[in-house]
C-alpha atoms as one frame of an Amber mdcrd trajectory, in Angstrom:
protein
 111.378 -84.913  44.279 112.982 -83.908  47.286 111.663 -81.388  49.238 114.504
 -79.018  48.414 114.235 -79.093  44.773 110.330 -79.037  44.856 109.111 -76.196
  42.854 105.264 -75.140  42.768 103.111 -76.015  40.292 101.379 -73.965  38.115
  97.636 -73.770  37.515  96.232 -73.651  34.342  95.789 -69.899  34.365  99.316
 -69.354  34.823  99.097 -68.637  38.863 100.834 -70.326  41.555  99.251 -73.113
  43.296  99.923 -72.256  47.035  98.556 -75.669  48.195 100.937 -78.211  50.085
 102.120 -80.889  47.461 102.026 -84.684  47.947 105.697 -86.174  48.651 106.254
 -89.799  47.725 109.041 -89.900  50.670 108.781 -87.552  53.818 111.983 -88.797
  55.554 113.241 -85.795  56.243 110.033 -84.895  58.566 111.001 -88.126  60.489
 108.208 -90.313  59.030 108.010 -92.522  56.428 105.441 -92.340  53.838 102.467
 -90.335  53.939 102.154 -86.775  53.102 103.880 -83.665  53.940 103.228 -79.962
  53.501 105.919 -77.964  51.886 105.418 -74.353  52.190 105.293 -71.801  49.234
 108.547 -70.490  48.407 108.411 -67.075  46.812 110.831 -65.590  43.852 112.855
 -63.980  46.423 113.422 -67.148  48.569 114.290 -69.096  45.281 117.209 -66.478
  44.241 118.853 -67.245  47.960 117.289 -64.168  49.650 115.315 -65.751  52.861
 113.013 -63.938  54.923 112.908 -65.970  58.251 109.906 -64.622  60.908 109.933
 -66.636  63.854 107.137 -66.439  66.262 109.278 -66.467  69.517 111.460 -64.205
  68.269 108.688 -61.237  67.418 107.032 -61.898  70.696 109.093 -60.055  72.721
 109.266 -57.446  70.944 105.724 -57.041  71.003 105.568 -56.788  74.956 108.414
 -54.392  74.947 106.378 -52.342  72.823 104.027 -51.043  76.135 107.132 -50.599
  78.461 108.676 -47.859  75.836 105.051 -46.173  75.169 105.292 -45.878  79.064
 108.428 -44.602  79.307 108.240 -42.169  76.777 104.890 -40.940  78.350 107.006
 -40.362  81.917 109.537 -38.576  80.607 107.400 -35.792  78.680 108.504 -32.188
  79.816 106.287 -29.399  78.846 105.935 -25.630  79.410 102.872 -23.353  79.030
 102.520 -19.556  78.760  98.919 -19.934  80.285  99.054 -18.293  83.701  96.637
 -20.403  85.125  99.077 -23.303  84.720 102.135 -21.851  86.276 103.225 -23.259
  89.365 105.371 -20.770  91.163 107.014 -20.062  94.349 107.233 -17.061  96.819
 110.354 -16.907  99.061 109.136 -14.600 102.138 111.616 -12.939 104.436 110.121
 -12.794 108.251 109.883  -9.777 109.861 113.487  -8.935 111.503 112.576  -8.078
 114.866 110.029  -8.248 117.513 109.489  -6.288 120.335 107.213  -7.070 123.505
 105.980  -4.524 126.584 103.744  -5.716 129.053 100.807  -3.305 130.126  99.290
  -2.156 133.331  95.822  -3.571 132.265  97.157  -7.109 131.937  97.694  -6.671
 127.874 100.850  -7.140 125.915 101.601  -4.970 122.916 103.725  -6.247 120.228
 105.523  -4.302 117.332 107.807  -5.337 114.716 109.340  -3.847 111.836 107.798
  -4.730 108.442 109.410  -7.428 106.558 112.100  -7.099 103.616 109.515  -8.973
 101.333 106.915  -6.058 101.689 108.905  -3.559  99.397 107.575  -5.790  97.063
 103.906  -6.469  97.549 101.473  -6.146 100.051 101.513  -8.758 102.876  99.658
  -9.929 105.850 101.057 -10.907 109.387  99.991 -14.128 111.831 100.640 -13.298
 115.126 101.378 -16.589 117.110 101.309 -17.420 120.864 102.097 -20.036 123.377
 102.113 -20.201 127.409 106.128 -20.534 128.176 107.570 -23.878 128.414 105.068
 -25.313 125.962 105.765 -26.149 122.322 103.063 -25.691 119.928 102.231 -21.922
 118.884  98.468 -21.391 118.036  97.759 -18.635 115.781  96.001 -15.654 117.843
  95.736 -12.908 115.166  95.801 -11.990 111.876  96.346  -8.643 110.149  95.065
  -7.348 106.722  97.149  -6.661 103.793  99.498  -3.893 104.960 102.481  -2.477
 102.703 105.870  -1.649 104.082 105.000  -0.385 107.287 105.823  -1.419 110.924
 103.369  -2.989 112.788 101.881  -2.850 116.417  99.285  -5.355 117.855  97.783
  -5.576 121.201  96.902  -9.240 122.604  94.827 -10.054 126.002  96.316 -13.327
 127.024  95.415 -15.036 130.025  97.830 -14.193 133.052 100.994 -15.901 133.036
 104.396 -16.031 130.942 103.676 -16.441 127.151 106.054 -16.781 123.913 105.176
 -14.866 120.862 106.463 -15.025 117.524 104.882 -13.544 114.360 105.682 -14.394
 110.490 104.609 -12.855 107.213 101.723 -14.415 104.937 100.941 -13.853 101.120
  98.205 -16.254 100.213  99.405 -19.656 100.680 102.971 -18.622 101.614 104.295
 -18.203 104.582 107.736 -16.772 105.998 109.999 -18.576 108.799 108.871 -17.160
 112.184 110.602 -14.262 114.289 112.583 -15.353 116.959 110.629 -15.940 119.942
 109.981 -13.136 122.577 109.220 -14.323 125.986 107.039 -11.717 128.475 104.869
 -11.792 131.267 101.583 -10.168 131.748 101.519  -7.568 134.459  98.982  -8.556
 137.504
């Protein structure tokens, strides 16, 4: 019998025998003589419908599975109704004007108009100073929380000319600096 016409043998109980059968000639498999294994064929295979599963065809699909699940996780987007899970931003306006006056006792009086953001919530202000001609400002004072009122601050800097700026603050949010004002102390 040739391998293509081989049919499974039935045991005495009537079930298919799934053991390989002996073939008289195995020239189809490139050998002469000996035994060859003939795979069991299901009724579906005998009817012309064949299911072919090839290891090399399945392996790339298995390799793609983790990558597909990672890309799905990377595209995850969610929302929350919990206020603790909300990341927000706050746009603060800087004070619109800053004025400085040198006083006879060597101090500098600064005054500025309240930030328009103070109309919505209480804010605080940071006063920054640098010696004229240098680059970096250093914070010299911070007001407490104030409402929508104009603010005055008196600074006692070292003698010489200094630049001042003011910025509005709410928690960790800051406004841009006011334009710098340069003033010299009175000797």
